[in-house]
Coordinates of C-alpha atoms and ligand atoms in Angstrom, one line a residue:
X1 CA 143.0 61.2 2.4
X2 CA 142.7 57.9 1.6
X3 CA 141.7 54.2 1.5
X4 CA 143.1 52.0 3.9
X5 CA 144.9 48.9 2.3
X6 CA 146.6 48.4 5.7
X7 CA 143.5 47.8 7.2
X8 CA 143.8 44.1 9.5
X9 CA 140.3 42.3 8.2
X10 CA 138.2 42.3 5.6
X11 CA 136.3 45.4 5.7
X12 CA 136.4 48.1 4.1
X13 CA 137.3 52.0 2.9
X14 CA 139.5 54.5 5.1
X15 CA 136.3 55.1 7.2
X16 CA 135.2 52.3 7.8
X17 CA 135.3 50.1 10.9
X18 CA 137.0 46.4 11.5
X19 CA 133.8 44.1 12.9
X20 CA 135.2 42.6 15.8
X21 CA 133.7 39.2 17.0
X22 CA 132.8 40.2 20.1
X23 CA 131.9 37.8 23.3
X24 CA 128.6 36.9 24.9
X25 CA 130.1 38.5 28.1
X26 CA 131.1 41.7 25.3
X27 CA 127.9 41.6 23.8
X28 CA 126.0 41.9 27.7
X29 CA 128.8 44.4 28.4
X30 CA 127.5 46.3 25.3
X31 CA 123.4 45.6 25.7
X32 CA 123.6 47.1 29.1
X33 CA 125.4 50.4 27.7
X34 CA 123.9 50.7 24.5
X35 CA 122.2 54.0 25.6
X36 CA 124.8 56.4 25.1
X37 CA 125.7 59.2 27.3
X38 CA 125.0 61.7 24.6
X39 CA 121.3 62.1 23.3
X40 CA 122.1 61.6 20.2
X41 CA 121.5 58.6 17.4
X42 CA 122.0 57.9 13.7
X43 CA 120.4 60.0 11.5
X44 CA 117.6 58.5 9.7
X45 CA 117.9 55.6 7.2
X46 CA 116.8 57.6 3.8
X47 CA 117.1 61.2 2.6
X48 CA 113.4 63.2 3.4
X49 CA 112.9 63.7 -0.5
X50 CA 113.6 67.5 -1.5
X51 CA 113.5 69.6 -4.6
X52 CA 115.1 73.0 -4.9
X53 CA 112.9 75.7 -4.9
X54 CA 112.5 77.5 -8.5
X55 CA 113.8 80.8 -7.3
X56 CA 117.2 81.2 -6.5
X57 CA 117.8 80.8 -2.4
X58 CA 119.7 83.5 -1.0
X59 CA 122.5 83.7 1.7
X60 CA 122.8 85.7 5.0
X61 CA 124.4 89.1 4.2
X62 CA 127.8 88.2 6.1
X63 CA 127.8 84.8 5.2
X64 CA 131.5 83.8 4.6
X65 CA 132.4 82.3 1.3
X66 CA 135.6 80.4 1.7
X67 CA 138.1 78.2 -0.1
X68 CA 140.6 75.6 2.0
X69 CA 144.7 74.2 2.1
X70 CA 146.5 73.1 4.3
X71 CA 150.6 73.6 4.9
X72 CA 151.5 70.5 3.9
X73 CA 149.5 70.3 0.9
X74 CA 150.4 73.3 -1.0
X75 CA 153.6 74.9 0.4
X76 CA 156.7 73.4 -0.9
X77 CA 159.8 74.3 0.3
X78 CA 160.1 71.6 3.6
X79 CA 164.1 72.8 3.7
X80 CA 163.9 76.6 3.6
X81 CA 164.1 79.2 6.0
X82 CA 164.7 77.3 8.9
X83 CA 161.9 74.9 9.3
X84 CA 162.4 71.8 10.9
X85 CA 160.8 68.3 9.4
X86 CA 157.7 67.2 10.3
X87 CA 156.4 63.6 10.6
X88 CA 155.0 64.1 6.7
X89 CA 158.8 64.5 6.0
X90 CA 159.6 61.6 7.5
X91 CA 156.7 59.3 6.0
X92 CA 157.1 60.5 2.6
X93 CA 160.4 59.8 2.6
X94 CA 159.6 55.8 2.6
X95 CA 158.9 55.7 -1.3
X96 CA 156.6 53.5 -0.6
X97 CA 154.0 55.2 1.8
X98 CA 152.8 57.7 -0.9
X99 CA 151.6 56.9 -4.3
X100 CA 154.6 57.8 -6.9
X101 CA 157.2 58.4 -4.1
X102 CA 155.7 61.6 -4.1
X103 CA 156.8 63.9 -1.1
X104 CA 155.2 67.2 -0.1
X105 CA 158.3 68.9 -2.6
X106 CA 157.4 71.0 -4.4
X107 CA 153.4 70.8 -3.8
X108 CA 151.9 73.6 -5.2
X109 CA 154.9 76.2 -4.3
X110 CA 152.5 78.4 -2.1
X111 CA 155.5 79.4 -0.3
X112 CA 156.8 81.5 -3.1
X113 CA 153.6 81.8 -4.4
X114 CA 151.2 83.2 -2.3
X115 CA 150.8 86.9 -3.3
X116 CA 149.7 85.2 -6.6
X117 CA 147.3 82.7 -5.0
X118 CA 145.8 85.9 -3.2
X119 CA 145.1 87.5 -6.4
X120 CA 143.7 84.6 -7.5
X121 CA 141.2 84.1 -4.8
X122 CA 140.3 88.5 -4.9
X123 CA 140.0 87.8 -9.2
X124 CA 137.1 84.4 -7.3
X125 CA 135.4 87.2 -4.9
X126 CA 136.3 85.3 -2.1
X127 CA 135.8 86.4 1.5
X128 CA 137.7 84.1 3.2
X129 CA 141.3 81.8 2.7
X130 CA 141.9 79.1 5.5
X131 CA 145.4 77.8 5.3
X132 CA 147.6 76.1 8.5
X133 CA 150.7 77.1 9.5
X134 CA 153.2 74.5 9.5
X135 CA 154.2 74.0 13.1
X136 CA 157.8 73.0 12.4
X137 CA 158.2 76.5 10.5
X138 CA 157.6 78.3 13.6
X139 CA 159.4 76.2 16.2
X140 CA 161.8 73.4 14.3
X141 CA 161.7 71.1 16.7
X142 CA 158.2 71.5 18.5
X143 CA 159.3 73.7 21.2
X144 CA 162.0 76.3 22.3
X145 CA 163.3 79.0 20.2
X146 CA 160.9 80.4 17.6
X147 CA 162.2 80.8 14.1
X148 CA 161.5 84.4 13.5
X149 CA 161.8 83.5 9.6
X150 CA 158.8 81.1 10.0
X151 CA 156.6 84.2 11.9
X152 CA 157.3 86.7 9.1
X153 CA 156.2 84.5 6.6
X154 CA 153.0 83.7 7.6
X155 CA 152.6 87.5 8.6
X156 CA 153.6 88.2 5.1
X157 CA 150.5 85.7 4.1
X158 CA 147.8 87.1 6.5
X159 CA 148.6 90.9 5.4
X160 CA 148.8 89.6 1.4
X161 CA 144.7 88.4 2.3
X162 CA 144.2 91.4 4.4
X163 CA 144.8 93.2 1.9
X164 CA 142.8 92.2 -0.3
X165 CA 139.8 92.3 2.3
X166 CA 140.1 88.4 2.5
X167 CA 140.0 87.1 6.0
X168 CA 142.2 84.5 7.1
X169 CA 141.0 81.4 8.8
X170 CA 144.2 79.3 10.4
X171 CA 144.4 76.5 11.4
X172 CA 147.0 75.3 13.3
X173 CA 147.6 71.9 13.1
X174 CA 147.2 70.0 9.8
X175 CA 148.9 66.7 10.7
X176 CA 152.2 68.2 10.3
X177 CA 153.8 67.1 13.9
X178 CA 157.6 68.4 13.9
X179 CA 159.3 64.9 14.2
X180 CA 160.9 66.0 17.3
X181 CA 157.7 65.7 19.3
X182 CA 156.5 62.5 17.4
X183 CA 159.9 60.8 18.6
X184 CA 159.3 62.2 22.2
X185 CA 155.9 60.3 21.5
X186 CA 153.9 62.3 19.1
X187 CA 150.0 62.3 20.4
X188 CA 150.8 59.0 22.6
X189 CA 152.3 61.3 25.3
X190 CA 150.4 63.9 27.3
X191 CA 153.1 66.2 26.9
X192 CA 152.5 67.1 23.1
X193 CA 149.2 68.8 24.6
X194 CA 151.6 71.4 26.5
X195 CA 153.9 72.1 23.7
X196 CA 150.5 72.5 21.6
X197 CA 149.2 75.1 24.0
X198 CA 153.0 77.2 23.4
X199 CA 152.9 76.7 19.9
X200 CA 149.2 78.1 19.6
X201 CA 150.3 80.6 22.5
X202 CA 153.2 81.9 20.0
X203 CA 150.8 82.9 17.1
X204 CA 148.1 84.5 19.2
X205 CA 150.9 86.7 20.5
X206 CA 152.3 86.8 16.8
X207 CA 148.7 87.8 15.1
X208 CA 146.2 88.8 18.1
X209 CA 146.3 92.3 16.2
X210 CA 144.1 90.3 13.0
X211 CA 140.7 89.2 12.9
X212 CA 141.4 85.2 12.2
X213 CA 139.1 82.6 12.4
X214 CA 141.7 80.0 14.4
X215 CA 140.8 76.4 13.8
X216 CA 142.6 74.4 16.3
X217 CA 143.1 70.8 14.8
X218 CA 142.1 69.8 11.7
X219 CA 140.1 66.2 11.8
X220 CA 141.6 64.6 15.1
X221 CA 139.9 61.6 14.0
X222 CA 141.9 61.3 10.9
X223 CA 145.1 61.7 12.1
X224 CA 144.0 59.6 14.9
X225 CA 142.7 56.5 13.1
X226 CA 144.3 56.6 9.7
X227 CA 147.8 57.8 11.1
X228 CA 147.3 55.2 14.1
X229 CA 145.6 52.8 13.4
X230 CA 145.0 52.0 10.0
X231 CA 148.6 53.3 9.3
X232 CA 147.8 55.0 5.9
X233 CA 148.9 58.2 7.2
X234 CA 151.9 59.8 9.1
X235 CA 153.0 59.0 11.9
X236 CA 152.2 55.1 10.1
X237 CA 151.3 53.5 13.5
X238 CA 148.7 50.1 13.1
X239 CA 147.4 50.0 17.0
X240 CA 143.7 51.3 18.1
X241 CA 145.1 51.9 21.6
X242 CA 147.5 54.9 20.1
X243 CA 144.7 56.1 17.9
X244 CA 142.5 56.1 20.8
X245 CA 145.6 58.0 22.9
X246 CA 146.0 60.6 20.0
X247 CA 141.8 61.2 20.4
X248 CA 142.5 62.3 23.7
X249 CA 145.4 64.0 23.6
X250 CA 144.5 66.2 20.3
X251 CA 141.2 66.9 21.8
X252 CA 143.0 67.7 25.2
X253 CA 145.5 70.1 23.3
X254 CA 142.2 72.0 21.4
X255 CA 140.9 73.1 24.5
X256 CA 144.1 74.5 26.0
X257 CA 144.9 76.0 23.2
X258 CA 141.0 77.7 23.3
X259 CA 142.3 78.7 26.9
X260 CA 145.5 80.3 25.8
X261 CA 143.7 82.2 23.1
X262 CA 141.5 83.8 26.0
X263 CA 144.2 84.5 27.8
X264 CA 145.8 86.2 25.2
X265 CA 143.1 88.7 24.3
X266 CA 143.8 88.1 20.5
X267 CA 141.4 89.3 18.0
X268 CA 138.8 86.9 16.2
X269 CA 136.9 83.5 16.8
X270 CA 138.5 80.2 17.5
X271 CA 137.1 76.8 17.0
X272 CA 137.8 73.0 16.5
X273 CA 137.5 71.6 12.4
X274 CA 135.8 68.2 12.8
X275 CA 134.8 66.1 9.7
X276 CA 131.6 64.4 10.7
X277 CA 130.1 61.3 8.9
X278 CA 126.3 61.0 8.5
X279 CA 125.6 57.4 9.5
X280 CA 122.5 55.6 7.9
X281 CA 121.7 52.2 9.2
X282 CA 120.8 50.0 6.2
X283 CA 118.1 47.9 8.2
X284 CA 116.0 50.3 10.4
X285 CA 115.4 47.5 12.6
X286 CA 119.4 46.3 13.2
X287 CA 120.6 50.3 14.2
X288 CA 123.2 48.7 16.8
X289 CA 126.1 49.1 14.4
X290 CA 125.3 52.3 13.0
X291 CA 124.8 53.8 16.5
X292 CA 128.1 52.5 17.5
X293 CA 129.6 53.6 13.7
X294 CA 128.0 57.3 15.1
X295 CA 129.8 57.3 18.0
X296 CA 133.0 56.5 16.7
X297 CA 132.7 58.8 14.2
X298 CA 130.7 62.2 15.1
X299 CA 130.0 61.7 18.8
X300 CA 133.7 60.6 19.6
X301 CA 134.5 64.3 18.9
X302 CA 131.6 66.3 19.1
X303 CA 130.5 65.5 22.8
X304 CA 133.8 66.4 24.9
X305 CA 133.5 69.6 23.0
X306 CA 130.2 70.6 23.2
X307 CA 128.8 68.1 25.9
X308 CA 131.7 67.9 28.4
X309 CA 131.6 64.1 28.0
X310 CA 132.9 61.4 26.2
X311 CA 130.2 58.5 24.8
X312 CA 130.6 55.3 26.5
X313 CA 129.9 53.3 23.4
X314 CA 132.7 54.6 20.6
X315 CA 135.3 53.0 22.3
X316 CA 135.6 49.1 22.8
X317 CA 135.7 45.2 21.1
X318 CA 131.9 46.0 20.3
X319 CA 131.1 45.9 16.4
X320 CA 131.5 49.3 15.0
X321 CA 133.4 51.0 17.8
X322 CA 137.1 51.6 17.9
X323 CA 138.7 48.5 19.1
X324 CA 141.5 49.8 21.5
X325 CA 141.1 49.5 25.7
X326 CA 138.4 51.1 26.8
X327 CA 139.9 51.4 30.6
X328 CA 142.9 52.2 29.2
X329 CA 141.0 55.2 27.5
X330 CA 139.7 56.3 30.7
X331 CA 142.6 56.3 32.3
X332 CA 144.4 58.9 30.2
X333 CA 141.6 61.6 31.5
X334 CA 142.6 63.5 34.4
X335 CA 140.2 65.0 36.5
X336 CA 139.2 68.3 34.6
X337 CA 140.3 67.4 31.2
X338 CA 136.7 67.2 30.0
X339 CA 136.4 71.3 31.3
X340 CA 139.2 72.1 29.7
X341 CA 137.7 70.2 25.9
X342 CA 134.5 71.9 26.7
X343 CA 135.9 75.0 27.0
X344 CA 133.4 77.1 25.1
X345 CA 134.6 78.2 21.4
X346 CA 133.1 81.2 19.2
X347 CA 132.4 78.4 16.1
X348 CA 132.0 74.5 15.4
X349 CA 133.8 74.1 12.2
X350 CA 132.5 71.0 10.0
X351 CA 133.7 69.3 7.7
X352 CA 131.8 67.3 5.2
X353 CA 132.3 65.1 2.2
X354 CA 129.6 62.0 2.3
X355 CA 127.6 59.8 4.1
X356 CA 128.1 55.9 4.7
X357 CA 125.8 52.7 5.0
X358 CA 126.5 50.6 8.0
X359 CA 125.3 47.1 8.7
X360 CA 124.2 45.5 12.1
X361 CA 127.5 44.1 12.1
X362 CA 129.2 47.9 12.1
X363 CA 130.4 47.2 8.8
X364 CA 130.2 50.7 6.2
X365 CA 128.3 49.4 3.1
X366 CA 128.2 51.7 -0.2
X367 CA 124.7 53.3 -0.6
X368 CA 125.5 56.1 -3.0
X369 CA 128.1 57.0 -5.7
X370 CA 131.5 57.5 -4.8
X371 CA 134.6 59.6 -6.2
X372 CA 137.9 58.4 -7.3
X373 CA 138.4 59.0 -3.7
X374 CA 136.6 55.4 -2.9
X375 CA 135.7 56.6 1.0
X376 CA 133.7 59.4 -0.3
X377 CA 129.7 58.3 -0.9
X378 CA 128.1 61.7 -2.5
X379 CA 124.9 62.6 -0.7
X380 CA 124.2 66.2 -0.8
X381 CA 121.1 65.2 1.4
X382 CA 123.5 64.0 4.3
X383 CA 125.0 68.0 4.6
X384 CA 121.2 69.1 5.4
X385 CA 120.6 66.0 8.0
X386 CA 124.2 66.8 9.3
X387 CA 123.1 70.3 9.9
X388 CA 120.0 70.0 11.7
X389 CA 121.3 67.0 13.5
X390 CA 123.8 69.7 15.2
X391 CA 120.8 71.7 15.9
X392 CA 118.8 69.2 17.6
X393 CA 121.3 67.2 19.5
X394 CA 124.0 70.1 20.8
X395 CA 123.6 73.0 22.2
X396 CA 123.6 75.9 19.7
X397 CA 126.9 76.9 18.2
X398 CA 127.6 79.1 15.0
X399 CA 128.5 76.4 12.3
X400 CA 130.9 77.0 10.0
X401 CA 131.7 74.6 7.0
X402 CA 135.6 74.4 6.3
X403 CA 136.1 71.9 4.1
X404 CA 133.5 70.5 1.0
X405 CA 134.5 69.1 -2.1
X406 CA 135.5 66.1 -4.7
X407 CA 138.4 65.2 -6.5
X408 CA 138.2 64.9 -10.4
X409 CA 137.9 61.2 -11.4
X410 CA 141.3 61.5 -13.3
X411 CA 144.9 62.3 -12.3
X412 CA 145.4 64.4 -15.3
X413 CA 145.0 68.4 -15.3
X414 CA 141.5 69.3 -15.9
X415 CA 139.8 72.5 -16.2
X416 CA 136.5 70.8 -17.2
X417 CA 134.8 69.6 -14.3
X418 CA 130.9 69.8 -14.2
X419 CA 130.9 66.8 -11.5
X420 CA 132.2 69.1 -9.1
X421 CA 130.0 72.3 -10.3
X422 CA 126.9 69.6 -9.8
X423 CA 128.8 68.9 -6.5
X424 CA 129.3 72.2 -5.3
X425 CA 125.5 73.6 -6.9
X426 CA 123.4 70.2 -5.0
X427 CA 125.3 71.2 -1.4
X428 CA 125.4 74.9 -1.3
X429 CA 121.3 73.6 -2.0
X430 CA 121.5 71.7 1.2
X431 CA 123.3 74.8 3.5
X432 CA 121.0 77.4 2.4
X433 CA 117.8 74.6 3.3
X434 CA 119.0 74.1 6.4
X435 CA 119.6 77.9 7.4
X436 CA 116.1 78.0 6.0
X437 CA 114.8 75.8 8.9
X438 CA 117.4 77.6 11.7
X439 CA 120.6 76.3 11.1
X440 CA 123.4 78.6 12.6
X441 CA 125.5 78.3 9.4
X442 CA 127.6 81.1 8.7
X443 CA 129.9 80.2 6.2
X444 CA 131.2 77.7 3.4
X445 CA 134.6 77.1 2.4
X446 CA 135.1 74.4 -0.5
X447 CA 138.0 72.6 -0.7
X448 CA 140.4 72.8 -2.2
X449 CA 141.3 76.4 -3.8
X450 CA 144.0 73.9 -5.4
X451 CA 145.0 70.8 -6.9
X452 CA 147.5 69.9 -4.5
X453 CA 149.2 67.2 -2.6
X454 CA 146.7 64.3 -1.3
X455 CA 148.2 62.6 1.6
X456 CA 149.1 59.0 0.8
X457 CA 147.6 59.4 -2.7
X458 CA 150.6 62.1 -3.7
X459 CA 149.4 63.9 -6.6
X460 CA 147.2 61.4 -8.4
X461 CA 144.0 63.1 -7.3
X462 CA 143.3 66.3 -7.9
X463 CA 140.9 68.7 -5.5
X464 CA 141.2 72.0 -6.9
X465 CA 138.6 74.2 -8.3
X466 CA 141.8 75.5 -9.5
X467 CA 144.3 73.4 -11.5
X468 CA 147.8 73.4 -10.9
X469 CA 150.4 71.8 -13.7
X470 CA 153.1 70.8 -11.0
X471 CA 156.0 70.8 -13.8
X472 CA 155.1 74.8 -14.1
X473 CA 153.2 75.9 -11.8
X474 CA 150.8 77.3 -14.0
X475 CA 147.5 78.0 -12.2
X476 CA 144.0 77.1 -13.9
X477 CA 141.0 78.3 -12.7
X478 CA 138.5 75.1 -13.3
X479 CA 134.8 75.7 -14.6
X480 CA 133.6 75.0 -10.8
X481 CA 135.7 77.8 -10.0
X482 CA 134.0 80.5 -12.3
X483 CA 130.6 78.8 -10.6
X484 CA 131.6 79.3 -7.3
X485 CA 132.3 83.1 -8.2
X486 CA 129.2 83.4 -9.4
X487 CA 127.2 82.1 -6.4
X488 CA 129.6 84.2 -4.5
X489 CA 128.7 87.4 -6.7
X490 CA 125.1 86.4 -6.1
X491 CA 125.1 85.5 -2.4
X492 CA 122.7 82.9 -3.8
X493 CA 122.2 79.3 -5.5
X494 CA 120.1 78.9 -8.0
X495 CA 118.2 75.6 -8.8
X496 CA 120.0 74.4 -11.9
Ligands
BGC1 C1 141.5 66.9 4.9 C2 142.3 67.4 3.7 C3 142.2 66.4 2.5 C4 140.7 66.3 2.1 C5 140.5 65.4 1.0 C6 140.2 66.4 4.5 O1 139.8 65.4 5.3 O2 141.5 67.8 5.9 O3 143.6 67.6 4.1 O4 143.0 66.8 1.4 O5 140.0 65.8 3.2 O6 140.8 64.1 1.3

C-alpha cells in the first residue's frame, strides 16, 4: 500500500487518522458514548518485555506454512483471455496515480508463469499458496455471462498447487472491482453486495470439489479508506462518507458470500482477511484517541463479524474516528444485515505488519522503526498482543495469519535481505509465544512469495522473499527465502 499524500490536514501516514476539531456539543456527544459496545480497548501502552527461549520453539504438527499475492499484483496480462478491466485498470491508467506510470502490465507474469511459481514454492516446502482471483477474469463486467476462459485458468492454478500437495487459499476479492460495477457505483451501492454473492457463488460451484481456504475480501478497511477516502488507491475517491459506505457494503457482501458457500456444500474453510493495527496510547492517562484510533481500525471490522455489532465510537467528527455521517452510516443497515456479517466462518484470517502510537488528539505518532513503506512501525511484540487480544476480547475462532512481511529498503533487485530474515525470525517468535499461551493460530503466510506490483508505489518497493527482475522475469529466491524453508523444514524457530 501506501502513504497518503492526498490526505486533507496535517497528519500523518496511510493509517493514520485526520484530528477533527470537534464541538463541545461533539465532545458531550462523544463523553457519553465513550464506552463502546464491544469489550474491547487498546492494547497496553509498552511491549511486556520477552526473550526467546534458548531452545528452538516448535509448531503444531498441521500448522500451515504459507506465502501470499494477489491478482493484481503478480498476474500480468489485464487484456488476455477475455477479462474485462477492473478499477486498477482504470486508475493506473492516470500516469500520475502510480509511482513511474507503472500499471499492473506485466507485474510478475504469473499468468504464464504459474507452473514455475509452483515449483518454486514445492523447491521452499511450502504448504500453502493464497493468491485472488481477478473478478473481472471470471465475469468481464461484474455480472452475467461467465468467461469460461477465466474458470480454466484458475483451475489450471489450483490443480498446478494440488499437485504439488500445496493447498490453495483464495481470496476473492483483492481490490480489483471490474469497472462495470464501480460505474454502477462500486461499494457506494448496495447492489455490488449481490453481484458479490454470484461472483463468489460461481467459484464455489467452479472448485467446491478442492479443499481451499476462501478468504472473502482482502482488508475492507483499505480499500475502504485509502481507495475512498484518502484517495491513494483505486477507485481514487477523497470522501469519508463513501469509505464509510464501502465498510458496510464489503462487510455486507463477506457474509453473503459465507452464506452462499454453505449453501453450496463446497469443500474447505472460508473466512474474512482483516489487517488489524495494534493501537498504543502514548500517554496512559489521555487513551481517548487511541480507543477511538482501535475502533476505527480493528473493532470497525472485527465486531460485525465476530460480535454481530458495529462499535458506536469508530464512526463520527470525534478525534480519531472516521469522520463521515454517523446516521448516515446507520442508515445503510437493514434489519438483519448484522446476521448475515456474523454469519459464523471456519477462520479469522489476520493480517499484520506493525503497530502505531496515537496521541490524545487521535493523531498516529512513530514509536518504532519503520520500512521504506513509512506506515509500517516494526514491532514484533504487537503480533503477540494482537494475538491474545483476539483471545481475550472475541469469541474463539481459528486464527490464521495471511499476510506478514517488509519491503527491502531499496527499489533495486536484492537477494540479500537479512532485515527481513530478522523480520520474519522476531515474528514467527511472537506466533509460536502466543500458541504457547492458547492462541488458536494455525498458520502463517508471509507476504509476498514475490517482488511484485505495490499499489500506488508501482514497482519501487519490493516484498518478495523472492526477487523478480521485471525486464526478464528471472526469479531469485532472497536469503529470507532459504530461512523461511528452513523453519518450514523444522516446523520450528529457533532463537537467533
Ligand atoms: C495488501 C497487499 C500489499 C501489502 C503491502 C497488504 O495490506 O493486502 O496487497 O501489497 O499490504 O503493502
Amino acid at each position: 500500500m501506501t502513504d497518503s499524500p492526498a490526505r486533507p490536514s496535517a497528519t500523518i501516514a496511510r493509517r493514520g487518522f485526520l484530528a477533527l476539531g470537534g464541538s463541545a456539543a461533539a465532545a458531550a456527544a462523544l463523553a457519553a458514548c465513550t464506552a463502546s459496545s464491544s469489550p474491547t480497548g487498546p492494547a497496553t501502552p509498552t511491549p511486556t518485555p520477552w526473550a526467546p527461549p534458548a531452545e528452538p520453539m516448535p509448531f503444531p504438527a498441521d500448522y500451515l506454512w504459507g506465502t501470499a499475492t494477489s491478482a493484481y499484483q503478480v498476474e500480468g496480462e489485464t487484456a488476455l483471455d477475455g477479462r474485462g478491466p477492473s478499477i486498477w485498470d482504470t486508475f493506473a491508467a492516470t500516469r500520475s496515480n502510480v509511482k513511474g506510470g507503472a500499471t499492473g502490465d506485466p507485474a510478475a507474469d504469473q499468468y504464464h508463469r504459474y507452473e514455475a511459481d509452483a515449483d518454486l514454492m514445492s523447491d521452499l516446502g511450502v504448504g500453502a499458496y493464497r493468491f485472488s482471483i481477478s473478478w473481472s477474469r471470471i465475469l468481464p463486467t461484474g455480472s452475467g455471462a461467465v468467461n469460461q476462459a477465466g474458470l480454466d485458468h484458475y483451475r489450471a492454478v489450483v490443480d498446478a498447487l494440488v499437485a504439488r500437495g500445496i493447498r490453495p487459499a483464495i481470496t476473492l476479492f483483492h481490490w480489483d472491482l471490474p469497472q462495470a460495477l464501480q460505474d454502477a457505483g462500486g461499494w457506494g451501492d448496495r447492489e455490488t453486495t449481490a453481484r458479490f454473492a454470484e461472483y463468489a457463488r460461481t467459484l464455489f460451484d467452479a472448485f467446491g470439489d478442492v479443499e481451499i481456504d476462501w478468504l472473502t475480501i482482502n482488508e475492507p478497511k483499505t480499500h475502504a479508506f485509502v481507495g475512498h477516502w484518502y484517495g491513494v488507491h483505486a477507485p481514487g475517491l477523497t470522501d469519508p462518507d463513501a469509505a464509510a459506505a464501502a465498510v458496510h457494503h464489503q462487510m455486507l457482501a463477506h457474509g453473503l458470500a459465507v452464506r452462499e458457500f454453505r449453501a453450496s456444500g463446497a469443500k474447505g474453510r472460508i473466512g474474512i482477511a482483516l489487517n488489524l493495527l495494534p493501537v498504543y496510547p502514548i500517554d496512559p492517562d489521555a487513551t481517548g484517541g487511541a480507543e477511538r484510533v482501535d475502533a476505527s481500525e480493528n473493532r470497525l471490522f472485527l465486531d460485525p463479524v465476530l460480535l454481530g455489532s458495529y462499535p458506536i465510537d469508530a464512526i463520527g467528527p470525534y478525534p480519531g474516528s472516521l469522520p463521515a455521517d454517523a446516521t448516515a452510516f446507520e442508515a445503510l443497515q437493514q434489519p438483519g444485515d448484522l446476521d448475515v456479517i456474523s454469519e459464523p466462518c471456519d477462520l479469522l484470517a489476520i493480517q499484520y505488519y506493525g503497530v502505531t502510537g496515537v496521541d490524545d488528539g487521535g493523531n498516529t505518532v512513530t514509536i518504532e522503526p519503520t520500512s521504506a513503506a513509512s506506515w509500517q512501525q516494526i514491532r514484533a511484540e504487537g503480533l503477540y498482543d494482537l494475538l491474545t487480544r483476539l483471545r481475550d476480547d472475541y469469541p474463539p475462532i481459528p486464527i490464521l495469519i495471511t499476510e506478514n512481511g517488509m519491503p527491502d529498503p531499496l527499489p533495486a533487485v536484492t537477494v540479500d535481505d537479512p532485515y527481513r530474515v530478522d523480520f520474519l525470525r522476531t515474528h514467527f517468535q511472537q506466533a509460536a509465544r502466543a500458541i504457547d499461551e492458547g492462541v488458536p493460530l494455525i498458520g502463517h503466510f508471509v507476504w509476498s512469495l514475490l517482488d511484485n506490483f505495490e499499489w500506488a508505489e508501482g514497482y519501487s518497493q519490493r516484498w518478495g522473499i523472492v526477487a523478480v527482475d521485471f525486464a526478464t522475469q528471472e526469479r531469485m529466491p532472497k536469503a529470507s527465502a532459504g530461512y523461511f524453508s528452513d523453519v518450514i523444514a523444522a516446523n520450528a524457530v529457533s532463537p537467533d
